[in-house]
Coordinates of C-alpha atoms in Angstrom, one line a residue:
M3 CA -46.7 35.8 54.3
R4 CA -44.1 34.0 56.3
T5 CA -40.5 34.3 55.3
R6 CA -38.4 31.1 55.3
F7 CA -34.7 31.2 56.3
F8 CA -32.2 28.5 55.3
T9 CA -29.0 27.8 57.1
I10 CA -26.0 26.1 55.5
H11 CA -23.7 23.9 57.5
P12 CA -20.0 24.9 57.2
T13 CA -19.1 21.6 55.7
S14 CA -21.8 21.9 53.1
L15 CA -20.6 25.4 52.2
L16 CA -17.1 24.0 51.7
A17 CA -18.5 21.3 49.4
L18 CA -20.3 23.9 47.3
L19 CA -17.1 26.0 46.9
L20 CA -15.0 23.0 45.9
N21 CA -17.6 21.9 43.3
A22 CA -17.6 25.4 41.9
I23 CA -13.8 25.4 41.7
F24 CA -13.6 21.9 40.0
A25 CA -16.2 23.0 37.5
V26 CA -14.0 26.0 36.5
I27 CA -10.7 24.1 36.3
P28 CA -11.2 22.4 33.0
T29 CA -11.6 25.7 31.3
L30 CA -8.6 27.3 32.8
G31 CA -5.9 28.1 30.2
Q32 CA -8.4 28.0 27.4
G33 CA -9.1 31.8 27.5
L34 CA -10.5 33.1 24.2
H35 CA -10.3 29.6 22.7
A36 CA -13.0 28.2 25.0
P37 CA -16.3 27.5 23.1
P38 CA -19.1 29.9 24.0
P39 CA -22.2 28.5 25.7
G40 CA -24.1 26.2 23.4
A41 CA -21.1 25.7 21.1
E42 CA -19.2 23.1 23.1
R43 CA -17.2 20.6 21.0
P44 CA -19.3 17.5 20.2
T45 CA -18.0 14.4 21.9
N46 CA -17.6 12.6 18.5
M47 CA -15.2 15.1 16.9
P48 CA -12.2 13.4 15.4
L49 CA -9.8 15.1 17.7
Q50 CA -11.4 13.2 20.6
S51 CA -10.2 9.8 19.4
P52 CA -7.4 9.0 19.4
G53 CA -6.6 12.7 20.1
A54 CA -4.2 15.1 18.6
L55 CA -0.9 15.6 20.4
A56 CA -1.0 18.5 22.8
S57 CA 2.6 19.2 22.0
P58 CA 3.9 18.8 18.5
R59 CA 6.5 16.1 17.9
P60 CA 9.6 17.1 16.0
L61 CA 9.5 16.6 12.2
L62 CA 12.2 16.1 9.7
A63 CA 14.0 19.2 8.5
I64 CA 14.2 19.5 4.7
E65 CA 18.0 19.8 5.0
E66 CA 18.2 16.3 6.4
L67 CA 16.8 14.7 3.2
G68 CA 20.1 15.3 1.4
R69 CA 18.0 16.0 -1.8
A70 CA 16.0 18.9 -3.1
P71 CA 12.2 18.1 -2.6
L72 CA 10.3 17.1 -5.7
S73 CA 7.0 18.6 -4.5
N74 CA 6.2 21.5 -2.2
Y75 CA 3.0 23.3 -1.1
G76 CA 4.5 26.8 -1.1
S77 CA 3.2 29.1 1.6
L78 CA 0.9 26.3 2.9
E79 CA 3.7 23.8 3.4
S80 CA 4.2 25.0 7.0
V81 CA 0.5 24.6 7.7
V82 CA 0.5 21.0 6.6
Q83 CA 3.7 20.3 8.6
A84 CA 2.0 21.7 11.7
M85 CA -0.9 19.3 11.2
R86 CA 1.4 16.4 10.7
A87 CA 3.4 17.3 13.8
H88 CA 0.2 16.9 15.9
R89 CA -0.8 13.5 14.5
P90 CA -1.1 10.9 17.3
L91 CA 0.6 8.0 15.3
D92 CA -0.4 6.0 18.3
L93 CA -0.4 2.7 16.4
T94 CA 3.0 2.9 14.8
V95 CA 5.0 -0.1 15.9
Q96 CA 7.5 2.2 17.6
Q97 CA 5.0 4.3 19.5
W98 CA 2.8 1.4 20.5
R99 CA 5.7 -0.6 22.0
Q100 CA 6.8 2.4 24.0
Q101 CA 3.2 2.8 25.4
H102 CA 2.8 -1.0 25.9
P103 CA 6.2 -2.3 26.9
H104 CA 4.9 -5.7 28.1
A105 CA 2.5 -6.3 25.2
K106 CA 3.1 -9.0 22.5
Y107 CA 3.5 -8.5 18.8
D108 CA 0.2 -10.1 17.8
Q109 CA -1.7 -7.6 19.9
W110 CA -0.3 -4.7 18.0
A111 CA -0.5 -6.4 14.6
Q112 CA -4.2 -7.2 15.1
A113 CA -5.0 -3.6 16.0
A114 CA -2.9 -2.2 13.1
R115 CA -4.4 -4.5 10.6
R116 CA -7.9 -3.4 11.7
V117 CA -7.1 0.2 11.2
L118 CA -5.6 -0.5 7.7
A119 CA -8.5 -2.7 6.7
N120 CA -11.1 -0.2 7.8
G121 CA -9.2 2.6 6.1
L122 CA -9.4 0.9 2.7
H123 CA -13.2 1.4 2.8
Y124 CA -13.8 -1.4 0.4
D125 CA -15.7 -4.7 0.7
S126 CA -17.3 -6.3 -2.3
G127 CA -18.8 -9.1 -0.3
P128 CA -19.0 -12.8 -1.1
L129 CA -19.3 -13.7 -4.8
D130 CA -18.7 -16.4 -7.4
L131 CA -15.6 -15.7 -9.4
N132 CA -17.3 -17.2 -12.5
A133 CA -13.8 -17.6 -14.1
I134 CA -13.4 -18.5 -17.7
T135 CA -10.4 -19.0 -20.1
T136 CA -10.7 -17.3 -23.4
D137 CA -7.3 -18.1 -25.0
R138 CA -4.2 -20.2 -24.5
W139 CA -0.5 -19.6 -25.4
E140 CA 2.1 -22.4 -24.9
T141 CA 5.9 -22.3 -24.8
D142 CA 8.5 -24.8 -23.8
D143 CA 8.4 -23.5 -20.2
F144 CA 4.7 -22.7 -19.5
V145 CA 1.1 -22.5 -20.6
R146 CA -0.5 -19.1 -20.4
E147 CA -4.2 -18.7 -20.3
T148 CA -6.1 -15.5 -21.0
I149 CA -8.7 -15.3 -18.2
E150 CA -11.6 -13.3 -16.9
F151 CA -13.2 -13.5 -13.5
N152 CA -15.3 -11.4 -11.1
T153 CA -13.6 -9.5 -8.3
A154 CA -16.8 -7.6 -7.3
P155 CA -20.4 -7.4 -8.5
W156 CA -19.3 -4.4 -10.6
F157 CA -16.0 -5.7 -11.9
R158 CA -15.2 -8.3 -14.6
V159 CA -11.4 -8.4 -14.6
P160 CA -9.1 -9.6 -17.4
G161 CA -5.7 -11.2 -16.8
Y162 CA -3.4 -14.1 -17.4
F163 CA -2.7 -17.4 -15.5
Y164 CA 0.4 -19.4 -16.0
T165 CA 1.0 -23.1 -15.4
P166 CA 4.7 -24.0 -15.3
K167 CA 6.0 -27.0 -17.2
N168 CA 8.6 -29.5 -16.1
V169 CA 7.8 -29.1 -12.4
P170 CA 5.7 -31.2 -10.0
L171 CA 2.2 -30.0 -9.5
P172 CA 0.6 -28.4 -7.6
A173 CA 3.3 -25.7 -7.8
P174 CA 4.0 -22.6 -5.7
A175 CA 2.3 -19.5 -7.1
L176 CA 2.9 -15.8 -7.4
V177 CA 0.7 -12.8 -7.8
V178 CA 2.8 -10.5 -10.0
F179 CA 1.8 -6.8 -10.1
H180 CA 2.6 -4.3 -12.9
E181 CA 3.9 -0.8 -12.1
W182 CA 2.0 2.5 -12.0
G183 CA 4.4 4.4 -14.1
G184 CA 4.6 3.5 -17.8
P185 CA 2.2 3.3 -20.7
M186 CA -1.2 3.3 -19.0
L187 CA -3.0 1.8 -22.0
F188 CA -1.3 -1.5 -21.0
G189 CA -1.5 -3.2 -17.6
A190 CA -0.8 -6.9 -17.3
D191 CA 0.7 -6.8 -20.8
R192 CA 3.7 -4.8 -19.5
V193 CA 4.9 -7.8 -17.6
S194 CA 3.3 -10.6 -19.6
G195 CA 3.9 -12.1 -23.0
E196 CA 5.7 -10.8 -26.1
S197 CA 5.9 -7.1 -26.5
L198 CA 2.7 -5.7 -28.1
H199 CA 4.1 -2.2 -28.8
P200 CA 7.4 -0.3 -28.9
A201 CA 6.3 1.5 -25.7
I202 CA 6.2 -1.8 -23.9
T203 CA 9.6 -2.8 -25.3
Q204 CA 11.1 0.5 -24.0
H205 CA 9.4 0.1 -20.7
R206 CA 10.8 -3.4 -20.1
Q207 CA 14.3 -2.3 -21.2
K208 CA 14.3 0.5 -18.7
Y209 CA 12.8 -1.3 -15.7
T210 CA 13.1 -5.1 -16.0
S211 CA 16.2 -5.8 -18.1
G212 CA 13.9 -6.4 -21.1
R213 CA 12.1 -9.3 -19.4
A214 CA 8.4 -9.9 -19.1
L215 CA 8.4 -10.6 -15.3
A216 CA 5.3 -13.0 -15.3
D217 CA 6.8 -15.1 -18.1
W218 CA 10.2 -15.2 -16.4
Y219 CA 8.8 -16.4 -13.0
A220 CA 6.7 -19.0 -14.8
A221 CA 9.8 -20.3 -16.5
Q222 CA 11.4 -20.6 -13.0
G223 CA 8.6 -23.1 -11.9
Y224 CA 5.9 -20.8 -10.5
A225 CA 2.3 -20.6 -11.3
V226 CA 1.6 -16.9 -11.9
I227 CA -1.4 -14.7 -12.1
V228 CA -1.3 -11.1 -13.3
I229 CA -4.3 -8.7 -14.0
D230 CA -4.9 -5.2 -15.2
A231 CA -5.1 -2.8 -12.3
Y232 CA -8.1 -0.5 -12.1
H233 CA -7.7 2.4 -14.6
F234 CA -4.9 0.5 -16.5
G235 CA -4.9 -1.5 -19.7
R236 CA -8.3 -2.9 -20.7
R237 CA -9.7 -1.3 -17.5
A238 CA -8.7 2.3 -18.6
P239 CA -11.5 4.8 -19.0
R240 CA -12.8 5.2 -22.6
G241 CA -15.3 7.4 -24.4
L242 CA -14.3 10.8 -22.9
R243 CA -12.2 13.7 -24.0
G244 CA -11.6 12.3 -27.4
L245 CA -10.9 8.7 -26.3
P246 CA -12.8 6.2 -28.5
E247 CA -15.2 3.8 -26.9
S248 CA -13.2 0.9 -28.4
Y249 CA -9.7 0.6 -29.7
D250 CA -6.7 -1.7 -29.6
P251 CA -3.7 0.1 -28.0
S252 CA -1.2 -2.3 -29.7
Q253 CA -2.3 -1.0 -33.1
L254 CA -1.8 2.7 -32.2
D255 CA 1.1 4.7 -33.6
T256 CA 3.4 6.2 -31.0
E257 CA 1.9 9.7 -31.3
T258 CA -1.6 8.5 -30.9
L259 CA -0.7 6.2 -28.0
N260 CA 1.1 9.0 -26.2
R261 CA -1.9 11.3 -26.7
Y262 CA -4.4 8.8 -25.4
D263 CA -2.0 7.9 -22.6
A264 CA -1.9 11.5 -21.4
I265 CA -5.7 11.7 -21.2
V266 CA -5.9 8.5 -19.3
R267 CA -3.2 9.6 -16.9
Q268 CA -4.9 13.0 -16.3
Q269 CA -8.1 11.1 -15.4
L270 CA -6.3 9.4 -12.5
Y271 CA -7.0 12.4 -10.3
T272 CA -10.7 12.4 -11.4
G273 CA -10.7 8.7 -10.6
V274 CA -9.5 9.2 -7.1
R275 CA -12.2 11.8 -6.4
E276 CA -14.9 9.6 -8.0
L277 CA -13.9 6.7 -5.8
N278 CA -13.7 8.8 -2.6
W279 CA -17.2 10.1 -3.4
A280 CA -18.3 6.5 -3.9
G281 CA -17.2 5.9 -0.3
T282 CA -14.0 4.0 -1.1
T283 CA -10.3 4.4 -2.0
W284 CA -8.0 3.5 -4.8
A285 CA -6.0 1.3 -2.5
G286 CA -9.1 -0.4 -1.4
V287 CA -10.2 -1.3 -4.9
N288 CA -6.6 -2.6 -5.6
Y289 CA -6.7 -4.8 -2.5
G290 CA -10.1 -6.1 -3.3
D291 CA -8.9 -7.1 -6.8
D292 CA -5.6 -8.5 -5.5
S293 CA -7.2 -10.6 -2.8
R294 CA -9.5 -12.1 -5.5
C295 CA -6.4 -13.1 -7.4
I296 CA -5.6 -15.4 -4.5
D297 CA -9.1 -16.7 -4.6
Y298 CA -8.5 -17.6 -8.3
L299 CA -5.2 -19.2 -7.5
V300 CA -6.6 -21.5 -4.8
S301 CA -9.4 -22.5 -7.2
R302 CA -6.8 -24.0 -9.6
P303 CA -5.7 -27.6 -8.9
E304 CA -2.3 -26.7 -10.4
V305 CA -1.6 -24.4 -7.4
D306 CA -0.5 -25.3 -3.9
P307 CA -2.6 -23.0 -1.7
K308 CA -0.1 -23.1 1.1
R309 CA 2.7 -21.7 -1.1
I310 CA 1.6 -18.4 -2.5
G311 CA 3.6 -15.2 -2.7
C312 CA 3.4 -11.7 -4.4
T313 CA 5.8 -9.2 -5.9
G314 CA 5.9 -6.0 -7.9
L315 CA 7.8 -2.8 -8.7
S316 CA 6.7 0.7 -7.7
G317 CA 2.9 0.7 -7.5
G318 CA 3.2 -3.1 -7.6
G319 CA 5.5 -2.8 -4.5
W320 CA 2.8 -0.8 -2.8
R321 CA 0.2 -3.4 -3.6
T322 CA 2.6 -6.1 -2.4
N323 CA 2.9 -4.4 0.9
I324 CA -0.8 -4.2 1.5
L325 CA -1.6 -7.7 0.3
A326 CA 1.1 -9.2 2.5
A327 CA -0.1 -7.2 5.5
L328 CA -3.8 -8.3 5.3
D329 CA -4.2 -11.6 3.4
P330 CA -3.0 -14.6 5.5
R331 CA -2.7 -16.8 2.4
I332 CA 0.4 -14.9 1.3
K333 CA 3.5 -16.7 2.7
A334 CA 6.3 -14.7 1.0
A335 CA 6.6 -11.4 -0.7
V336 CA 9.2 -9.2 -2.5
S337 CA 8.3 -5.5 -2.5
V338 CA 10.4 -3.5 -4.9
G339 CA 10.7 0.3 -5.1
W340 CA 8.0 1.4 -2.6
M341 CA 9.3 1.8 0.9
T342 CA 9.9 4.9 3.0
T343 CA 8.6 6.8 6.0
G344 CA 5.7 9.2 6.0
D345 CA 7.7 12.1 7.2
T346 CA 10.5 11.8 4.6
Q347 CA 8.1 11.2 1.8
Q348 CA 5.8 14.1 2.7
A349 CA 8.8 16.4 2.8
Y350 CA 10.3 15.0 -0.4
N351 CA 7.8 13.8 -2.9
L352 CA 4.0 13.5 -3.0
S353 CA 3.8 14.2 -6.7
G354 CA 2.0 12.0 -9.3
A355 CA 1.1 8.4 -8.4
V356 CA 3.1 8.4 -5.2
G357 CA 0.8 10.9 -3.5
T358 CA -2.4 9.9 -5.3
F359 CA -2.9 6.2 -5.0
C360 CA -2.0 6.0 -1.4
L361 CA -4.6 8.3 0.1
L362 CA -6.1 6.6 3.1
P363 CA -8.0 9.0 5.4
G364 CA -8.0 7.7 9.0
V365 CA -4.9 5.6 8.5
W366 CA -1.8 7.8 8.2
D367 CA -2.7 9.6 11.4
R368 CA -2.5 6.2 13.2
I369 CA 0.2 4.2 11.5
D370 CA 3.2 4.8 9.2
I371 CA 4.2 3.3 5.9
P372 CA 6.8 0.8 7.4
D373 CA 4.0 -0.6 9.5
L374 CA 2.5 -2.2 6.4
V375 CA 5.4 -4.6 6.3
C376 CA 5.8 -4.7 10.1
M377 CA 2.3 -6.2 10.3
A378 CA 3.1 -8.9 7.8
A379 CA 5.3 -10.9 10.2
P380 CA 6.0 -13.8 10.3
K381 CA 5.6 -13.9 6.5
A382 CA 8.9 -13.9 4.7
V383 CA 9.2 -10.4 3.2
M384 CA 12.1 -8.9 1.3
V385 CA 12.0 -5.1 0.7
V386 CA 14.2 -3.8 -2.2
S387 CA 15.1 -0.1 -2.1
G388 CA 17.5 1.2 -4.7
T389 CA 19.6 3.9 -3.1
N390 CA 19.6 5.9 -6.4
D391 CA 15.8 5.8 -6.7
D392 CA 14.7 9.3 -7.5
L393 CA 11.2 8.8 -6.0
F394 CA 12.2 7.8 -2.5
P395 CA 15.1 9.4 -0.4
P396 CA 17.6 7.0 1.1
L397 CA 17.0 8.5 4.6
G398 CA 13.4 7.3 4.5
Q399 CA 14.4 3.9 3.1
R400 CA 16.9 3.4 5.9
D401 CA 14.6 4.5 8.7
A402 CA 11.9 2.2 7.3
A403 CA 14.2 -0.8 7.1
E404 CA 15.3 -0.3 10.7
Q405 CA 11.7 -0.1 12.0
I406 CA 10.7 -3.2 10.1
S407 CA 13.7 -5.2 11.2
A408 CA 13.0 -4.3 14.9
A409 CA 9.3 -5.3 14.4
Y410 CA 10.3 -8.7 12.9
E411 CA 12.7 -9.3 15.8
W412 CA 9.9 -8.5 18.3
A413 CA 7.7 -11.0 16.4
G414 CA 10.4 -13.7 16.8
S415 CA 10.9 -13.8 13.0
K416 CA 14.0 -11.7 12.5
E417 CA 15.5 -14.0 9.8
R418 CA 12.3 -13.7 7.7
F419 CA 12.8 -10.1 6.8
R420 CA 15.5 -8.8 4.5
N421 CA 16.3 -5.3 3.4
Y422 CA 18.1 -5.3 0.1
A423 CA 19.5 -1.8 -0.8
P424 CA 21.5 -2.0 -4.0
A425 CA 22.9 1.2 -5.6
K426 CA 20.2 1.2 -8.3
T427 CA 17.5 3.4 -9.6
H428 CA 13.8 2.7 -9.6
C429 CA 13.8 -0.7 -11.3
Y430 CA 13.3 -4.5 -11.0
D431 CA 16.3 -5.5 -13.1
A432 CA 18.0 -8.9 -13.6
E433 CA 20.1 -8.7 -10.5
I434 CA 17.1 -7.8 -8.3
Q435 CA 15.1 -10.6 -10.0
A436 CA 17.8 -13.1 -9.1
Q437 CA 17.7 -12.1 -5.5
A438 CA 13.9 -12.1 -5.5
L439 CA 13.8 -15.6 -7.0
A440 CA 16.3 -16.9 -4.4
W441 CA 14.0 -15.5 -1.7
F442 CA 10.9 -17.1 -3.1
D443 CA 12.7 -20.4 -3.6
Q444 CA 13.8 -20.4 0.0
Y445 CA 10.4 -19.8 1.4
L446 CA 8.1 -21.3 -1.2
K447 CA 10.3 -24.1 -2.6
A448 CA 12.3 -24.8 0.5
T449 CA 15.7 -24.4 -1.2
K450 CA 18.7 -22.6 0.2
A451 CA 19.1 -18.9 -0.5
P452 CA 22.5 -17.5 -1.2
N453 CA 24.6 -16.3 1.8
S454 CA 25.8 -13.2 0.0
N455 CA 24.1 -9.9 0.6
P456 CA 25.1 -7.6 -2.2

């Protein structure tokens, strides 16, 4: 048997050595953290795109809040903070502008809207609203219709539509949202019509200077639509844990109403899990319903489709933020009592509805809460943040306002954003209503807004 000998040219030997070195370099520094053979990280792991930060970014210190936190995770708080510190946040307007100094606003806004829309995980597809009117109520200022219409193949939604009197038609229109907090057995009825229960009367006195917001805006010359949000009012769960299949909350005594309300409120957290397991989100369901409200408005000959706005307090402010961000038919918005930054809010308050309704996996690692309003430019948006609001710390309110203002200036629409920060609690009282009306009149009725900035 003949033995074969191979010779290697010196340059080939050098090439082999270099290839071996380059093959080893990517694993240097990994040490014991390197995956064993056969257990390499799959290329589709979430950390690969857009990628966690190699070095953590500084987070807000609790002491900077100026308030004691309302919620805390105990010994696991530091773990969550570490996760947050490594989020890329690559699509916040601030970070994106630093990384793309020559880019235009529209490029960022399109990318940010895509992330938000995808993160809602909800699309009910095309459908016929099949809207009907079941009742009418008339005053000297407006006609209110009790309506029903489809917002999805699985939803038949109740609400009210107002046609203003004594104004030229078609009129500008508003989608008015009710709050999250308050008597959950009532939704649209909190902000519409005569009070049906002492609980509604107390709620209005506390938050809206005793007014039914939808009625008030209709009396000012606006067509208005308001619906029960998912899990509220006539859409609240029934037939479980002692809740009857059918009942009229307006006929309940206070003790029974409070007992039923507590059960419905507790089921919020079951509802969030149910929706997530159905592949969607609470915010997505809200946005789907709210966008269908605009579909309804543009179907009415009494409404000018080019002059539509939206407004609400608290959870209604949150819904205002998302609808203004994503639906191009909205031209003006007033968001009351729901603006902050993610860092301040996570450190201060994720309790109750604040931390429940806003769960959007795949969104808050890319963008931040102020970006919701940033991506609404050039729409005319006023954000109202009471500096005595117990749910949101002033530091987060101020930081958010600065970010939004800078984004609007970048978009060439600086004058179309206003931050109104009165020394008020969590409310939409008569003074705020007056400022909101002036804003809507300026951008939906083309009248001059007051020069004062209280």
